C-alpha positions as a printed NumPy array, in Angstrom:
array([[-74.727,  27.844,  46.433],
       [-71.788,  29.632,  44.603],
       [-70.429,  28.254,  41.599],
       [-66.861,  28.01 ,  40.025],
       [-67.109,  30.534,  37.237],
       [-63.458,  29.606,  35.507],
       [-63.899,  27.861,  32.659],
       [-62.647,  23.962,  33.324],
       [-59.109,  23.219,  31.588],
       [-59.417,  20.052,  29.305],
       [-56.619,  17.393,  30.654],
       [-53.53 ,  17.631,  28.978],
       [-54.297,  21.029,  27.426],
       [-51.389,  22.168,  28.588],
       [-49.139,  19.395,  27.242],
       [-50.37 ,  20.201,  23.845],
       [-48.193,  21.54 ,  20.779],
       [-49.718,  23.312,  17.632],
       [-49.52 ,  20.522,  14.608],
       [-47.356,  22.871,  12.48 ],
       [-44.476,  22.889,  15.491],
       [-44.417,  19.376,  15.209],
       [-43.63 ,  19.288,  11.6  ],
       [-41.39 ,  22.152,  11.734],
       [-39.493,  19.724,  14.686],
       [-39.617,  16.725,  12.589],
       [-38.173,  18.591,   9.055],
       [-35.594,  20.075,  11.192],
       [-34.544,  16.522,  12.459],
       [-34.475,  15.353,   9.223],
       [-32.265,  17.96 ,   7.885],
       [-30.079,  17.653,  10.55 ],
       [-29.867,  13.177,   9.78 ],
       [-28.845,  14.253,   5.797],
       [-26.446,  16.741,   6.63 ],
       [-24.526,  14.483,   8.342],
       [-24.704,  11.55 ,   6.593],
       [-23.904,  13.889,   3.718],
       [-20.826,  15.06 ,   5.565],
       [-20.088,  11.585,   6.939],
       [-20.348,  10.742,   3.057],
       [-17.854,  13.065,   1.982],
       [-15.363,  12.469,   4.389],
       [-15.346,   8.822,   3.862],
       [-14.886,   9.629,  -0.192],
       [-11.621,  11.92 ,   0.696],
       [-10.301,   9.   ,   2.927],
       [-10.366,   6.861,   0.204],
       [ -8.945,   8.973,  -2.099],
       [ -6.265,   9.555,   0.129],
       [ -5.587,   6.469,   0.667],
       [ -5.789,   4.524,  -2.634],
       [ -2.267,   4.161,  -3.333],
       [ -1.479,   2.814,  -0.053],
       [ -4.598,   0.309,  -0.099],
       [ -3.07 ,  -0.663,  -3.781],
       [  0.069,  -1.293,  -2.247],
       [ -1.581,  -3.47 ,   0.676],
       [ -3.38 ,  -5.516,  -1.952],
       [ -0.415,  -6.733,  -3.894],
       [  1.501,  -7.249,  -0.587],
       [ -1.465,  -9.563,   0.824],
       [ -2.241, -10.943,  -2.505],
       [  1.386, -11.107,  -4.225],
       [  0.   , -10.297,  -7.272],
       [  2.148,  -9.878, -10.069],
       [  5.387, -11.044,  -8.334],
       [  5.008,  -8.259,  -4.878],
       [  6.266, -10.066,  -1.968],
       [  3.972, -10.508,   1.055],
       [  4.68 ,  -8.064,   3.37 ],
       [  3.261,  -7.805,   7.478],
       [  0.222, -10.186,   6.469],
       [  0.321, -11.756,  10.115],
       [  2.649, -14.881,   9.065],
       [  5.259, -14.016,  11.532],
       [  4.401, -15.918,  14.129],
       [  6.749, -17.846,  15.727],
       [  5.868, -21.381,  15.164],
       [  5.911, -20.236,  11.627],
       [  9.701, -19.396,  11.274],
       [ 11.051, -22.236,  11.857],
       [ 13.304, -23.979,   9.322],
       [ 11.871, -27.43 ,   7.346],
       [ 14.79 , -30.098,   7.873],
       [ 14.646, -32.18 ,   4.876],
       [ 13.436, -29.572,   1.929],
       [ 15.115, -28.705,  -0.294],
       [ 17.178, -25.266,  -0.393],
       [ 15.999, -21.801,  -2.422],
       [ 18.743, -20.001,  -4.158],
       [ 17.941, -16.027,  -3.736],
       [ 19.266, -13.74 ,  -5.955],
       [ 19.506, -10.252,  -5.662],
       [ 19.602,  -7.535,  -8.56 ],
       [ 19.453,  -3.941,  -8.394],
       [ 18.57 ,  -0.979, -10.833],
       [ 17.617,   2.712, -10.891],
       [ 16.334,   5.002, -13.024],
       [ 18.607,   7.046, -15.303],
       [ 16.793,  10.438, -13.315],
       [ 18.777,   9.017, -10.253],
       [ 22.197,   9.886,  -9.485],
       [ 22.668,   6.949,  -7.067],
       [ 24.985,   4.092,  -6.908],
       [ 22.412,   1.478,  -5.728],
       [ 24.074,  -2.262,  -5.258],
       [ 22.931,  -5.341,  -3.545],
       [ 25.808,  -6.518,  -0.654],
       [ 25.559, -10.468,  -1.871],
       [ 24.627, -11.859,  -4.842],
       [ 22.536, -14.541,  -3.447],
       [ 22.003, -16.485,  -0.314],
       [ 20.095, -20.081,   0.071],
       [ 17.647, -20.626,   2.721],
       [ 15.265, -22.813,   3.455],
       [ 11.603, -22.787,   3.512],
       [ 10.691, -21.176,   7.354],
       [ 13.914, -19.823,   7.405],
       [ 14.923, -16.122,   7.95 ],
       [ 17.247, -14.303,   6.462],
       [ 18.988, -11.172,   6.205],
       [ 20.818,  -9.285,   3.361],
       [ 21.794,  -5.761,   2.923],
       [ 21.803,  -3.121,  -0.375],
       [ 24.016,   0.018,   0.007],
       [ 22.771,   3.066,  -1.512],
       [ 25.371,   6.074,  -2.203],
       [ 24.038,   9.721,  -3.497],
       [ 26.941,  10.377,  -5.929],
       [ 25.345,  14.199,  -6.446],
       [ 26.023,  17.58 ,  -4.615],
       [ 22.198,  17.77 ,  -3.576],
       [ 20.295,  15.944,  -1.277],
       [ 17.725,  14.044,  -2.851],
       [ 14.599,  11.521,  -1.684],
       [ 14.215,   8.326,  -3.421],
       [ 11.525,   5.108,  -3.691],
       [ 12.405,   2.275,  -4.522],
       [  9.307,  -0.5  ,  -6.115],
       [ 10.251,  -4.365,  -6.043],
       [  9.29 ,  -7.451,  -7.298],
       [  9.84 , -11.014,  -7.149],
       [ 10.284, -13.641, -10.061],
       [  8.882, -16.321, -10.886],
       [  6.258, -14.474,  -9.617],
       [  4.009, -18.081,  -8.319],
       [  6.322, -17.936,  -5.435],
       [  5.37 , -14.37 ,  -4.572],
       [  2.678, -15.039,  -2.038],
       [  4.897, -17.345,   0.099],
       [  8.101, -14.423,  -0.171],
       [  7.398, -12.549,   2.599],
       [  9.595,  -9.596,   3.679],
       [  9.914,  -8.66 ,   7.736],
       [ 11.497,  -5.519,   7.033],
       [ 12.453,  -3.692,   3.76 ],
       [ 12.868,  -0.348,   2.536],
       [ 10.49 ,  -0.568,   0.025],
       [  7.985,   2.623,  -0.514],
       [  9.663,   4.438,   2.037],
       [ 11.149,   7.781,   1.974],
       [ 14.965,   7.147,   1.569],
       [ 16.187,  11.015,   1.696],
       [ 20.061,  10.769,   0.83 ],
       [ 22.465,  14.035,   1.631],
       [ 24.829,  15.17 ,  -0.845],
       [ 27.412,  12.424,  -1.097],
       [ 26.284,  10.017,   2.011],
       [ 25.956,   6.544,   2.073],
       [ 24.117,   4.118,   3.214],
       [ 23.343,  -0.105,   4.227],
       [ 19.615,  -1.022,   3.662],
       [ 18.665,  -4.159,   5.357],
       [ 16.044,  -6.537,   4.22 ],
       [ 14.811,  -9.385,   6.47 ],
       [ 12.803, -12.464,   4.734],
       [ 11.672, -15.905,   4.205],
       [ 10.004, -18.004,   2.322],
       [  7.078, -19.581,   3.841],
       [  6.508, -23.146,   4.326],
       [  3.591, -23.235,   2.836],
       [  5.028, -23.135,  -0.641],
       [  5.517, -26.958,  -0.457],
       [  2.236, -27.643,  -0.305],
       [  1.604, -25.564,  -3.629],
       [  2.288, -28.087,  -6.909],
       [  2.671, -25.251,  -8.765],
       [  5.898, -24.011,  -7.227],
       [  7.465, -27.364,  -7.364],
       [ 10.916, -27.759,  -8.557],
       [ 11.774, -23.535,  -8.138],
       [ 14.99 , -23.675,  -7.066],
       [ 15.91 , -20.388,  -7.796],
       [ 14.144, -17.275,  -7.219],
       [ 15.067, -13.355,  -8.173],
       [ 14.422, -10.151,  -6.073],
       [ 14.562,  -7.113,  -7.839],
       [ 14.357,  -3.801,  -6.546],
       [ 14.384,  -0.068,  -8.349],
       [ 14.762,   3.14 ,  -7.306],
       [ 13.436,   6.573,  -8.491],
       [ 13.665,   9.708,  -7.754],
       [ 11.004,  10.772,  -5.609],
       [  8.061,  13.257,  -6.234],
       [  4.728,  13.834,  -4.446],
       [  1.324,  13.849,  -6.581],
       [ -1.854,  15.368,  -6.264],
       [ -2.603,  13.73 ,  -2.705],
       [  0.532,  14.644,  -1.328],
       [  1.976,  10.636,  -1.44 ],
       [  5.283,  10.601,  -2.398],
       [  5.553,   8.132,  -5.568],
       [  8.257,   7.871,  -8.193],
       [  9.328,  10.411, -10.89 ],
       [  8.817,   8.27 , -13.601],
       [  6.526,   7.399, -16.433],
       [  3.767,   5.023, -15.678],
       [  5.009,   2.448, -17.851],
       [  8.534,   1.789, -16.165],
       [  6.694,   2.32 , -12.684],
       [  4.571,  -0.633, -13.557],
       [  7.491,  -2.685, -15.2  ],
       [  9.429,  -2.227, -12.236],
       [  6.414,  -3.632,  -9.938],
       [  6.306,  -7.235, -12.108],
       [  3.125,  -5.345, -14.592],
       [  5.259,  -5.219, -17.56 ],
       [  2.946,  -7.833, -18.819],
       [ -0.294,  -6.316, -18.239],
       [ -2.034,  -3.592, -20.059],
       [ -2.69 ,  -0.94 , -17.879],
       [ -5.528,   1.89 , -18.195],
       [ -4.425,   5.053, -18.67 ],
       [ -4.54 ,   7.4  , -15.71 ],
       [ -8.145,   9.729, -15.374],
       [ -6.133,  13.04 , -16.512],
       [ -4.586,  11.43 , -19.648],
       [ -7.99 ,  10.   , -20.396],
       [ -9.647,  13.763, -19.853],
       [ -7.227,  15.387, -21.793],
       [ -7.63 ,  13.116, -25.283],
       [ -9.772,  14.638, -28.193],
       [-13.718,  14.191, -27.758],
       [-13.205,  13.552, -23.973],
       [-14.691,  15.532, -21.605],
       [-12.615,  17.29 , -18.607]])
């Protein structure tokens, strides 16, 4: 009787991988995961670089820290804005300054104007570029007494925006607030009758990231923002630069 003489194949011989190509497979995969959560890493640490200044800004307009008005924190809705018959009217005063850099005529339109709490309201600065060159300015703001800062809450404003201004022009600014309710449930705001918004423009410059912020010394940046009173860290360059620091 004749016989097979091919050897017999084992099951699943076929299907078989030599040990090493598995662990060459599995570093690769590996390699592959940390480069891109290296890379996802990095990107995420440029982001926030990028965007510190404006998450700064978005922190003391949630938080109203240090006198910054709220501004678009989601109390706009309408049942909101409504007027509270009975309180007691705010006086709102507006001032205006610049800095000496800026060759602007910068003015509020009113002096004040009363509302009351719920109530919206608009008012208007003019801005005039009394030089023969165009030039950009920012303007920082802040609101005093600054306990009533997380209840001023601004609709519209021109606040940390590019204002570019041609040779000579002129322009109205509108701003669009109100107070919010709310600020008669606070005890500590009781008895404010009178409240102050102050506004300041610079001439405008662009830093390292390429976000335009004023030309100005950190010190009368922060005074115009409502920090006057707070001692501030010196920025990471200025800290670099001092003797026995390392760069």
């Amino acid at each position: 009787m004749a016989t097979n003489s091919h050897p017999r194949t084992p099951l699943n011989a076929k299907s078989r991988t030599p040990p090493y190509a598995s662990r060459q497979s599995l570093y690769a995969a590996r390699n592959r995961n940390l480069l891109m959560y290296s890379s996802a890493v990095i990107v995420f640490a440029v982001g926030v670089t990028y965007a510190a200044v404006p998450l700064y800004r978005m922190f003391c307009a949630a938080t109203g820290f240090a006198g910054t008005p709220n501004v678009g924190t989601g109390r706009f809705e309408p049942a909101r804005l409504v007027p509270v018959d009975g309180a007691r009217r705010i006086k709102v005063h507006f001032n205006a300054d610049r800095a000496e850099a800026l060759p602007w005529a910068f003015t509020p339109q009113q002096k004040f104007v009363t509302v009351l709490p719920g109530e919206t309201s608009l008012a208007f600065y003019k801005a005039k570029n009394e030089s023969k060159k165009d030039i950009i300015g920012i303007a920082t703001y802040n609101v005093t007494p600054d306990r009533i800062a997380p209840y001023f809450s601004k609709v519209e404003c021109f606040c940390f925006e590019e204002q570019k201004l041609l040779a000579g022009e002129e322009i109205d600014m509108p701003l669009l607030f109100f107070i919010d309710k709310d600020i008669l449930d606070d005890p500590a705001c009781r008895g404010i009758d009178d409240v102050v918004l102050s506004y300041t423009f610079f001439r405008a410059r662009r830093n390292a990231q390429g976000h335009l912020e004023p030309d100005a010394s950190d010190k009368d940046v922060q005074k115009s923002l409502g920090f006057g009173d707070y001692e501030m860290a010196p920025r990471a360059e200025i800290r670099n630069a001092q003797p026995g620091k390392s760069s």
